[in-house]
Structures are given as C-alpha cells and as structure tokens.
Amino acid sequence: MAKIILKGVEKRFGDNTVCDGIDLAVEEGQMVCLIGASGAGKSTLLRCINLLETIEDGEILLDGEDISLPGLNPQPVRRRIGMVFQSYNLFPHMTAAENVMLAPRRVYKKSRAALRPEITELFKRFGLADRMDHYPDQLSGGQQQRVAIVRALAMKPEVMLFDEITSALDPQLVGEVLDVLRLLKDSGMTMVLATHEMGFAREAADKVCFLKDGKVIEEGAPSALFDTPKHPDTQAFLARALK
Amino acid sequence: MTKTNAAGKTRRQIYEDRLRRRSMLIAGGSTLAVFLAVVILVPMAPGWDRVKASFFNWEVFAKTFPKLLEAFKLDVAIFLWSAPAIVILGLLVALARDTRNPALFPLRILGAAYTDIFRGVPVVLTVYLIGFGIPGLGLPRPWNSPYIWGSLALILTYSAYVAEIFRSGIESVHKSQRSAAQSLGLSDADSMRYVILPQAIRRVIPAQMNMFIALQKDVALLSFIGPVEIFRQAGVFKSLLANFTPYVGAAVIFLAVTIPATRYADYLMAKQNRERS
Ligand SMILES: Nc1ncnc2c1ncn2[C@@H]1O[C@H](COP(=O)(O)OP(=O)(O)O)[C@@H](O)[C@H]1O
Ligand SMILES: [Mg+2]
C-alpha cells in the first residue's frame, strides 16, 4: 500500500478547475517531483494534500485512510504531513528556535526545556547550530528555508511536502537547501516536491510527474521522463525548461 | 577618481551642503516673518486688549493652574481605568468579527452592529445617553454614579474604534502566515494567538496610540454629566472669576500630555514604515 494515494482529485476556484482529476501514488520513502509551468496547479495540489484546501471531488488516502473525508478534523492529519513553502513563511516575531518549538509545545504539550536538546540536534544536523536564537530577518534566505524545514520536521511528520522551496533563493544559496533534501531522502522520508530544479529532479527523484492545466500529463522514472518524454506537451515543456 | 577639496568633500557634497544651508535660511526667515507678523499685528486688532485680559490674564493663570492640575488627575484616573477595558473589549470584538465558527455567527453580527453603532454616534451623545439614561433607571448607590456610566460610554465608543484597528492589523498579516501555522497542525485559536495576533498588534500600536490620545482628550466630555474634571473645574473658575484664562490653563495641561504622546506615536509609525520598506 502506497503512503499517499490520490484518486481523481478535483479542485476548483470558482469556475477555474485547478486540479482536474489527478491520480498519483507516492510510496513510502519515495521522492516524487511535480514539474510543470507556473499555474499548472502544483502548489494547489500540495495544499490539498495538506488539507489547506478542500477538494471538490476524489479521494486522498494517507496509509489507506481517506483524509479528504468532508468534516474530518484536519489538524491531526496536518501533524503527520509537514509542508515547506516557497516564501519560507517563518514567523518573523520569533527566533528560529521559537519558530521550531511553537507547534510541538502547543500540539504535543512539550516544554521548551524538554524540546531544546531535540531541536538543537536538528539545527546541528542542518548546519544551523549557531543560528537558533536569530530572528528570521537576521538569516539568509537559505538559512531561513532550512529553519522552515527544521520547523516542519520538529513535528515528526511521516510525509513532507515542498513547494518550490528554492525558487525565492539567490542561485548560490540553492545548493545548501537541495543538500538538505538529499539528507532527508537518505533518512527515508517520504517527500513530494513541486520544483523547477530539473537537474535535481532528474538526479534525486524516484518519480517525476508533469502537470499541465491541473492534469498529470505524464509520469515516470526521471530518466524516462526527461530523456524520452512521450507526450508532446511534456516534450515542449522540457525543451523550454532545459534550454 | 572624484575631485575633492581641502575638507575632503566631493563636488556633489559641496553642492548639497550649499542647498541645505539655503533651505535652512529660507525656512528660518519665513518662520521669523510669520512670527513677527503675529506678534505685531494681533495686538493691533481692536479687541486685543479685551481678549488679552480675559484669556491671558497671568494672575488668574497662576492662581488657578495648581487646582486645574489637581482636577486633571481625575481625567488621568478615568483614562487609566478605561484604557485597559478598551483594549480588552476592542480585542474581543475584533476577534468576534473575525470568527469563522458558525456557532459564533451571532457574535459576528453583534460585533458588526456594535462597531457600526458606536462609531456612528457622536461621543458626546453616547456620554449623554448612557451617562444620564442608565442612572435614570433609579439605580441605588453607587450604581448611579456618573463616573461608572460616563466611563462606560467612553469604553463602548473607543472599543468600537480600537476593535476596527485591531481587525485591520489582523487582516494585514499575510495569509501565508496562517497557512504556515495550520500546516504545522496548530489549532485556529493557537494560530491566532501565537502567530497572527502578535504581528497584528505590533503593527497597529502607533494607530492605537493615537486613539488613546483622543480618549484622554474626550474624558473632558464627562464634565457634561457631573464629574468635576479639569474642563469642568476650568468652567467653575470661569464663572467665579469672570475670566476665560482657566480654559487656556486647561489647554496647556492637555497639550503637555498630548504633544509628546503624539510625537512618540508619529516616531513609532515612521520607524515601522522604515522597517517594512
Ligand atoms: N486561492 C486561490 N484562489 C483562486 N485561484 C487560485 C488560488 N490559488 C491558486 N489559484 C489558481 O490556481 C491555478 C494554479 O495555481 P498554482 O497551484 O499556484 O499553480 P503552480 O503552483 O503550478 O504555479 C492558477 O490559475 C491560480 O490562479
Ligand atoms: Mg506554485
């Protein structure tokens, strides 16, 4: 049984169908990359999986359990699925450490003292040991994004969603964030990424899905999708993206 | 390599220094001209001697000022017990108007009606209606005190404004902050309390300070329903001494409080604008 299964997921904003019958399976420990032009619906799909958006039709299964059931309390599900955003979205009025501890404190009712060793370990692992007590505006974009990843990880999620997390970064800072993703993949985390980093997707993904107009046009192993795309839309997109 | 003169200044710096000196000179000159005109022309007005005697009588000023200061303590006291109530009620109304919980829908409607009504009526009218109306029900002591009902009128009016300012602050926090909080599994209440509100409140502090400066001035409206605060005390002196100088004294006392507070609010506002740009 796959960790996450999407069956015919439909999401509309008014008349605009943003996810148009999406089927997708993510196996435990897999890294799946969503690629496609901006406006294809990648962010919306990730937000649907994290129940930040409700879906009009279809099902989303986490460990076989339907989490898209209307009326279901989303909070316990969101704790199991971490999400990192393009714009970091750190809480600007809190230090990095406070950002990371807030949710475990409130949701798991752990004390700061109990959390400190644990999160110190996380900060160390991601090269942020000396940045714990800095405020977000005292950190570089790459550091902020790594703090955002640590913040999501502190809830001990089973799945992580990443929405173009390197798109807002200066080119020289992209590498350090991609390294973190590799580290996570090696630790066996199940991950879904929306990304424009084609090189990274090809090298690190287990599966790549090409989205267009809210549909999965083509999916497959990175080598197959990047080297021998079958659908003309995929070919056209890759011709532009890899130029 | 730019050319520099003996003082080590570039051509541009010398030019800008000259501009700055010139504009300072012009500003100083025009201020002096206006000041002189006022000082020379106003006393030439036909009624000046009478105005001077009845508004700017130094003896009256010196005699009444300490008592006015004493009476101003009551204004400050009314301000001090009303302000915390306004912050709390204003925040509650702002949150009620923002709630998405259907069970709390009546609260939302009530909150909207409340802010519309109390922002739509002149403060003095609210002070009259509540200050005279409620004690008129024949309540026993101390519940017929104009202090209680006058303060309540101020609290209700100002909470409506303060609530709207809080709400604008809450709405100014970007949606992505709420998304981030929710994605961590925080409850809506926790997202509001720990993520949205601290940012919202920080942003509206200067605007709220201006509201509270206005409140300090409007405390004088309670004089209409009884309490002998500074404005009323000045009125008493006016009748007693047949002279308006006590009102000028009262104005001086208000200004001594409000000008520094206003300057400070402006400073905070400017600082925030700089930080956000
Ligand atoms: N909250 C929203 N309200 C209305 N339309 C939205 C909203 N979010 C996204 N959309 C629309 O959904 C479409 C897909 O957007 P998005 O999921 O952000 O695509 P991508 O991440 O692939 O660039 C776009 O046309 C966008 O305008
Ligand atoms: Mg997007």
XYZ file of C-alpha atoms and ligand atoms in Angstrom:
548
model
C 0.000 0.000 0.000
C 1.393 3.348 -1.045
C 1.900 6.015 1.635
C -0.186 8.569 -0.246
C -2.754 7.842 -2.934
C -4.684 10.483 -4.858
C -7.711 9.300 -6.786
C -9.417 11.636 -9.220
C -8.709 14.728 -7.118
C -10.624 17.782 -8.318
C -10.153 21.290 -7.036
C -11.922 24.349 -8.371
C -11.636 28.034 -7.544
C -14.949 29.336 -8.834
C -15.053 28.333 -12.498
C -11.332 27.683 -12.610
C -10.587 23.947 -12.361
C -7.095 23.871 -10.896
C -6.825 20.132 -10.208
C -8.686 18.185 -12.841
C -8.908 14.546 -11.840
C -5.423 13.904 -10.513
C -4.280 10.360 -9.773
C -0.988 9.897 -8.006
C 0.665 7.325 -5.776
C 3.640 8.024 -3.510
C 5.345 5.001 -1.988
C 6.839 5.068 1.482
C 10.318 6.630 1.355
C 9.879 7.852 -2.202
C 10.676 11.289 -3.514
C 8.153 12.392 -6.102
C 8.724 15.597 -8.068
C 5.925 17.603 -9.647
C 7.042 19.672 -12.604
C 5.138 21.956 -14.943
C 4.705 25.555 -15.948
C 3.613 28.085 -13.379
C -0.162 27.957 -12.978
C -0.267 24.215 -13.715
C -1.663 23.528 -10.254
C 1.382 22.151 -8.414
C 1.053 24.366 -5.334
C -2.668 23.797 -5.111
C -2.190 20.031 -5.287
C 0.298 20.135 -2.400
C -2.031 22.370 -0.389
C -4.852 19.876 -0.982
C -2.723 17.016 0.321
C -2.026 19.017 3.489
C -5.748 19.860 3.761
C -5.022 23.568 3.454
C -7.562 23.411 0.624
C -10.673 21.260 0.484
C -11.248 19.248 -2.668
C -14.458 19.141 -4.678
C -14.188 15.527 -5.735
C -11.931 12.493 -5.487
C -10.056 10.981 -2.552
C -6.769 11.472 -0.801
C -5.549 8.457 1.155
C -2.810 8.539 3.770
C -1.824 4.980 4.752
C -5.059 3.873 3.138
C -7.186 6.168 5.258
C -9.310 8.762 3.479
C -8.135 12.137 4.799
C -10.265 14.102 2.348
C -13.461 12.976 4.050
C -15.628 16.070 4.373
C -15.934 17.112 8.004
C -12.737 15.385 9.101
C -10.687 17.401 11.607
C -7.636 18.448 9.562
C -5.308 19.169 12.468
C -4.218 15.603 13.332
C -3.596 14.953 9.637
C -1.511 18.085 9.184
C 0.721 16.982 12.040
C 1.576 13.876 10.062
C 2.306 15.849 6.884
C 4.882 18.638 7.012
C 4.931 21.415 4.456
C 7.562 23.933 3.393
C 6.684 26.952 1.291
C 8.431 28.923 -1.407
C 8.404 32.094 0.705
C 9.673 30.297 3.881
C 6.793 31.734 5.941
C 8.798 31.793 9.145
C 7.092 33.671 11.955
C 9.010 36.965 11.943
C 8.376 37.824 15.592
C 10.029 34.651 16.899
C 13.598 33.394 16.916
C 14.453 30.374 14.796
C 14.281 28.150 17.869
C 10.896 29.567 18.920
C 9.594 29.051 15.390
C 10.582 25.412 15.604
C 9.301 24.806 19.136
C 5.904 26.505 18.814
C 3.945 23.643 17.288
C 5.451 20.846 19.426
C 4.831 22.976 22.508
C 1.218 23.721 21.686
C 0.230 20.489 19.989
C 2.280 17.888 21.864
C 2.313 19.937 25.086
C 6.062 19.575 25.470
C 8.047 22.117 27.455
C 10.795 24.244 25.953
C 13.295 22.530 28.235
C 12.226 19.106 27.025
C 12.369 20.183 23.386
C 15.629 22.072 23.455
C 18.049 19.099 23.182
C 15.969 17.509 20.474
C 15.733 20.607 18.312
C 19.369 21.532 18.962
C 20.172 18.211 17.362
C 18.006 19.089 14.340
C 19.583 22.526 13.957
C 23.024 20.915 14.095
C 22.104 18.346 11.512
C 21.123 21.081 9.075
C 24.138 23.293 9.742
C 22.235 25.855 11.780
C 23.640 25.227 15.251
C 24.746 28.851 15.713
C 21.551 30.328 14.287
C 18.987 29.059 16.777
C 18.476 32.327 18.574
C 18.475 34.558 15.498
C 15.342 36.186 14.191
C 14.311 35.355 10.619
C 15.362 38.765 9.301
C 18.871 38.106 10.604
C 19.174 34.977 8.452
C 19.963 34.496 4.776
C 17.252 33.086 2.512
C 18.913 29.682 2.501
C 19.138 29.642 6.281
C 15.524 30.721 6.630
C 14.408 27.964 4.332
C 16.406 25.395 6.280
C 14.848 26.659 9.513
C 11.436 26.237 7.873
C 12.350 22.640 7.063
C 13.535 22.044 10.630
C 10.281 23.563 11.886
C 8.244 21.102 9.864
C 10.467 18.186 10.895
C 10.107 19.007 14.587
C 6.528 17.730 14.393
C 7.956 14.351 13.322
C 5.874 14.128 10.156
C 5.617 10.959 8.097
C 5.475 12.864 4.825
C 6.994 16.162 3.738
C 5.644 18.448 1.026
C 7.907 21.068 -0.549
C 6.501 23.838 -2.712
C 9.268 25.287 -4.904
C 11.365 25.837 -1.841
C 14.382 27.067 -3.779
C 12.582 29.429 -6.154
C 12.935 32.516 -3.962
C 16.624 31.898 -3.241
C 19.691 33.503 -4.749
C 21.314 30.937 -7.049
C 24.331 30.463 -4.787
C 22.039 29.501 -1.877
C 20.041 26.868 -3.755
C 22.678 24.174 -3.255
C 22.578 24.207 0.545
C 18.811 23.690 0.539
C 18.950 20.898 -2.035
C 21.583 19.203 0.136
C 19.062 19.173 2.963
C 16.556 17.434 0.692
C 19.136 14.765 -0.187
C 19.827 14.269 3.511
C 16.120 13.806 4.164
C 15.708 11.379 1.322
C 18.593 9.318 2.652
C 16.893 9.190 6.030
C 13.899 7.547 4.347
C 11.429 10.437 4.417
C 8.500 10.272 2.029
C 8.537 13.509 0.034
C 6.532 15.300 -2.620
C 8.148 18.328 -4.255
C 6.947 20.940 -6.655
C 10.135 22.119 -8.296
C 11.764 23.944 -11.159
C 15.139 22.356 -10.405
C 15.155 19.890 -13.294
C 18.713 18.779 -12.619
C 17.872 17.925 -9.042
C 14.631 16.166 -10.002
C 16.454 14.016 -12.500
C 19.198 13.094 -10.065
C 17.227 12.592 -6.846
C 13.593 11.817 -7.643
C 12.142 8.341 -7.715
C 9.300 9.546 -9.869
C 8.562 12.692 -11.821
C 5.077 13.913 -12.769
C 4.471 16.519 -15.421
C 1.376 18.630 -14.706
C -0.453 20.871 -17.124
C -3.765 22.631 -16.613
C -4.462 20.630 -13.486
C -3.838 17.222 -15.083
C -0.999 14.756 -14.785
C 0.018 14.575 -18.430
C 2.856 12.123 -17.982
C 4.690 10.427 -15.150
C 7.557 8.049 -14.810
C 11.113 7.466 -13.667
C 13.205 10.607 -14.136
C 15.416 9.065 -16.758
C 12.432 8.016 -18.852
C 10.537 11.269 -18.470
C 13.477 13.561 -19.092
C 15.199 11.561 -21.841
C 12.273 10.071 -23.730
C 9.152 12.091 -22.947
C 6.198 10.625 -24.798
C 3.582 13.332 -24.697
C 4.099 16.364 -26.979
C 3.224 18.752 -24.109
C 5.936 17.194 -21.958
C 8.398 17.462 -24.809
C 7.527 21.115 -25.354
C 7.790 21.946 -21.634
C 11.112 20.169 -21.236
C 12.502 21.756 -24.376
C 11.849 25.133 -22.795
C 12.820 24.232 -19.222
C 16.091 22.523 -20.108
C 17.209 25.089 -22.633
C 38.674 59.390 -9.072
C 36.480 62.247 -7.849
C 37.927 65.655 -7.230
C 37.908 66.611 -3.571
C 38.640 69.937 -1.937
C 40.664 70.644 1.192
C 37.884 69.476 3.524
C 37.808 66.157 1.678
C 34.376 66.749 0.178
C 33.266 65.810 -3.292
C 31.695 68.342 -5.653
C 28.316 66.726 -5.019
C 28.681 67.091 -1.236
C 29.652 70.743 -1.509
C 26.674 71.378 -3.765
C 24.288 69.595 -1.367
C 25.705 71.452 1.631
C 25.016 74.715 -0.128
C 21.459 73.641 -0.938
C 20.877 72.623 2.654
C 22.183 75.916 4.037
C 19.996 77.808 1.616
C 16.797 75.975 2.504
C 17.519 76.349 6.219
C 17.969 80.063 5.729
C 14.701 80.368 3.836
C 12.795 78.288 6.398
C 14.238 80.339 9.281
C 13.478 83.619 7.542
C 9.888 82.794 6.725
C 9.217 81.463 10.226
C 10.577 84.674 11.718
C 8.446 86.769 9.359
C 5.238 84.914 10.304
C 6.105 85.116 13.990
C 6.764 88.851 13.834
C 3.571 89.432 11.897
C 1.558 87.651 14.587
C 3.311 89.437 17.447
C 2.936 92.841 15.815
C -0.419 92.526 14.065
C -2.526 90.662 16.623
C -2.093 93.321 19.362
C -3.132 95.892 16.761
C -6.563 94.257 16.475
C -9.255 96.424 18.067
C -10.392 93.799 20.595
C -6.927 92.619 21.588
C -6.840 94.305 24.971
C -10.106 92.722 25.966
C -9.043 89.272 24.698
C -5.740 89.596 26.485
C -7.407 90.497 29.740
C -9.974 87.709 29.647
C -7.901 84.860 28.120
C -4.325 85.624 29.017
C -4.509 87.051 32.500
C -1.341 85.944 34.181
C -2.629 86.411 37.734
C -5.667 84.240 37.064
C -3.479 81.717 35.353
C -1.087 81.410 38.263
C -3.916 81.220 40.775
C -5.990 78.549 39.032
C -3.293 76.411 37.465
C -2.488 74.242 40.533
C -6.187 73.478 41.058
C -6.585 72.630 37.379
C -3.635 70.311 37.619
C -5.289 68.705 40.612
C -8.534 68.273 38.659
C -6.602 66.798 35.736
C -5.698 63.868 37.978
C -9.321 62.802 37.675
C -9.043 62.870 33.873
C -5.970 60.707 34.118
C -7.686 58.332 36.537
C -10.703 57.929 34.253
C -8.308 57.347 31.363
C -6.338 54.778 33.329
C -9.289 52.615 34.236
C -10.973 52.946 30.856
C -7.932 52.192 28.687
C -7.356 48.563 29.758
C -11.071 47.848 29.413
C -10.973 49.318 25.909
C -8.003 47.185 24.890
C -9.689 44.018 26.129
C -13.144 44.753 24.754
C -11.697 46.027 21.470
C -9.664 42.873 21.026
C -12.634 40.645 21.850
C -14.849 42.464 19.367
C -12.143 42.254 16.686
C -11.826 38.500 17.265
C -15.594 38.049 17.307
C -15.882 39.828 13.972
C -13.178 37.593 12.550
C -14.519 34.266 13.714
C -15.395 31.598 11.188
C -17.040 29.290 13.653
C -20.721 29.049 12.641
C -21.770 28.657 16.267
C -20.353 32.102 16.885
C -22.139 33.667 13.916
C -24.464 35.716 16.172
C -21.348 37.182 17.795
C -20.101 38.244 14.392
C -23.330 40.059 13.608
C -23.372 41.628 17.052
C -19.779 42.737 16.667
C -20.535 44.367 13.318
C -23.646 46.106 14.643
C -21.767 47.253 17.717
C -18.884 48.835 15.808
C -21.260 50.489 13.332
C -23.448 51.991 16.030
C -20.777 53.302 18.344
C -18.658 54.700 15.566
C -21.722 56.337 14.055
C -22.850 58.359 17.071
C -21.027 61.466 18.349
C -19.176 60.597 21.539
C -20.876 63.357 23.462
C -24.270 61.900 22.583
C -23.252 58.461 23.824
C -21.974 60.065 27.010
C -25.319 61.789 27.496
C -27.458 58.786 26.643
C -25.591 56.340 28.831
C -24.459 58.827 31.466
C -27.945 60.204 32.092
C -30.024 57.318 30.799
C -28.794 54.446 32.903
C -28.649 56.248 36.285
C -32.121 57.495 35.345
C -33.351 53.940 35.829
C -33.222 54.757 39.527
C -30.265 52.566 40.408
C -29.119 52.546 44.052
C -25.750 53.941 45.116
C -23.048 53.508 43.981
C -24.578 52.331 40.732
C -25.987 55.723 39.891
C -22.503 57.254 39.735
C -21.774 59.275 36.608
C -18.172 58.063 36.840
C -19.241 54.499 36.113
C -21.655 55.265 33.297
C -19.609 58.063 31.808
C -16.578 55.776 31.707
C -18.721 53.046 30.206
C -19.794 55.410 27.441
C -16.146 56.128 26.633
C -15.241 52.460 26.850
C -18.022 51.426 24.482
C -17.220 54.157 21.966
C -13.483 53.719 21.940
C -13.630 49.915 21.933
C -15.501 50.144 18.638
C -12.669 52.153 17.046
C -9.942 50.127 18.676
C -11.603 46.897 17.501
C -11.581 48.098 13.909
C -7.902 48.983 14.154
C -7.086 45.564 15.588
C -9.074 43.998 12.778
C -7.174 45.919 10.127
C -3.980 44.682 11.787
C -5.167 41.081 11.731
C -6.078 41.383 8.082
C -2.706 42.914 7.237
C -0.885 39.744 8.312
C -0.304 37.777 5.145
C -2.412 34.670 4.530
C 0.752 32.632 4.157
C 1.421 33.052 7.879
C -1.877 31.373 8.649
C -1.126 28.629 6.126
C 2.254 28.010 7.744
C 0.702 27.830 11.209
C -2.048 25.497 10.032
C 0.367 23.268 8.143
C 2.131 22.619 11.458
C -1.106 21.279 12.918
C -1.753 24.259 15.172
C -5.388 24.879 16.041
C -7.072 28.003 14.686
C -7.065 29.527 18.161
C -3.342 28.873 18.604
C -2.575 30.197 15.120
C -4.377 33.390 16.025
C -2.868 33.734 19.468
C 0.742 32.861 18.747
C 1.207 33.716 15.077
C -1.308 36.260 13.784
C -2.112 38.450 16.793
C 1.434 39.232 17.937
C 2.248 40.509 14.452
C -1.065 42.324 14.080
C -0.810 44.086 17.428
C 2.730 45.224 16.791
C 1.679 46.786 13.512
C -1.207 48.795 14.926
C 0.452 50.140 18.064
C 1.021 53.643 16.611
C -2.565 53.855 15.350
C -3.860 52.687 18.714
C -1.714 55.268 20.491
C -3.450 57.974 18.507
C -6.806 56.563 19.612
C -5.752 56.713 23.242
C -4.550 60.293 22.877
C -8.014 61.112 21.566
C -9.504 59.242 24.529
C -7.525 61.320 27.011
C -8.990 64.447 25.452
C -12.525 63.051 25.292
C -12.514 62.304 29.016
C -13.371 66.016 29.270
C -16.793 65.166 27.812
C -17.724 63.545 31.120
C -17.854 67.050 32.565
C -21.286 67.335 30.949
C -22.737 64.652 33.194
C -21.153 65.566 36.512
C -17.568 64.679 37.345
C -15.514 67.759 38.196
C -12.566 67.011 35.994
C -10.304 69.646 34.519
C -12.711 71.076 31.941
C -15.488 71.406 34.460
C -13.085 72.844 37.033
C -11.988 75.437 34.493
C -15.658 76.268 33.931
C -16.164 76.752 37.640
C -13.223 79.177 37.779
C -14.503 80.985 34.708
C -17.817 81.687 36.431
C -16.140 82.565 39.702
C -13.551 84.934 38.276
C -15.442 86.057 35.172
C -12.328 85.216 33.181
C -11.525 82.675 30.452
C -7.865 82.193 31.324
C -8.556 78.906 33.206
C -9.573 77.379 29.878
C -6.194 78.344 28.448
C -4.589 76.774 31.501
C -6.536 73.568 30.861
C -5.461 73.597 27.223
C -1.831 73.956 28.288
C -2.166 70.926 30.551
C -3.751 68.827 27.806
C -1.053 69.849 25.339
C 1.686 68.977 27.799
C 0.403 65.402 27.680
C -0.820 65.044 24.133
C 2.014 66.647 22.176
C 4.765 64.353 23.482
C 2.455 61.359 23.085
C 1.560 62.324 19.515
C 5.189 62.882 18.627
C 6.059 59.493 20.044
C 3.280 57.793 18.059
C 4.491 59.519 14.885
C 8.021 58.407 15.626
C 6.893 54.789 16.074
C 4.882 54.983 12.860
C 7.843 56.343 10.899
C 10.104 53.700 12.379
C 7.736 50.908 11.359
C 7.399 52.294 7.853
C 11.169 52.346 7.529
C 11.468 48.797 8.814
C 8.864 47.459 6.433
C 10.173 49.139 3.296
N -6.618 30.806 -3.506
C -6.856 30.816 -4.843
N -7.981 31.404 -5.320
C -8.229 31.423 -6.636
N -7.427 30.889 -7.577
C -6.305 30.301 -7.159
C -5.957 30.237 -5.776
N -4.782 29.590 -5.656
C -4.409 29.259 -6.923
N -5.308 29.677 -7.823
C -5.244 29.464 -9.282
O -4.968 28.115 -9.491
C -4.128 27.939 -10.618
C -2.964 27.068 -10.254
O -2.151 27.750 -9.339
P -0.964 27.053 -8.560
O -1.477 25.843 -7.864
O -0.321 28.082 -7.723
O -0.019 26.612 -9.742
P 1.548 26.346 -9.723
O 1.978 26.113 -8.316
O 1.739 25.146 -10.578
O 2.195 27.538 -10.326
C -3.749 29.321 -11.085
O -4.553 29.636 -12.195
C -4.098 30.202 -9.914
O -4.502 31.461 -10.365
Mg 3.313 27.263 -7.222
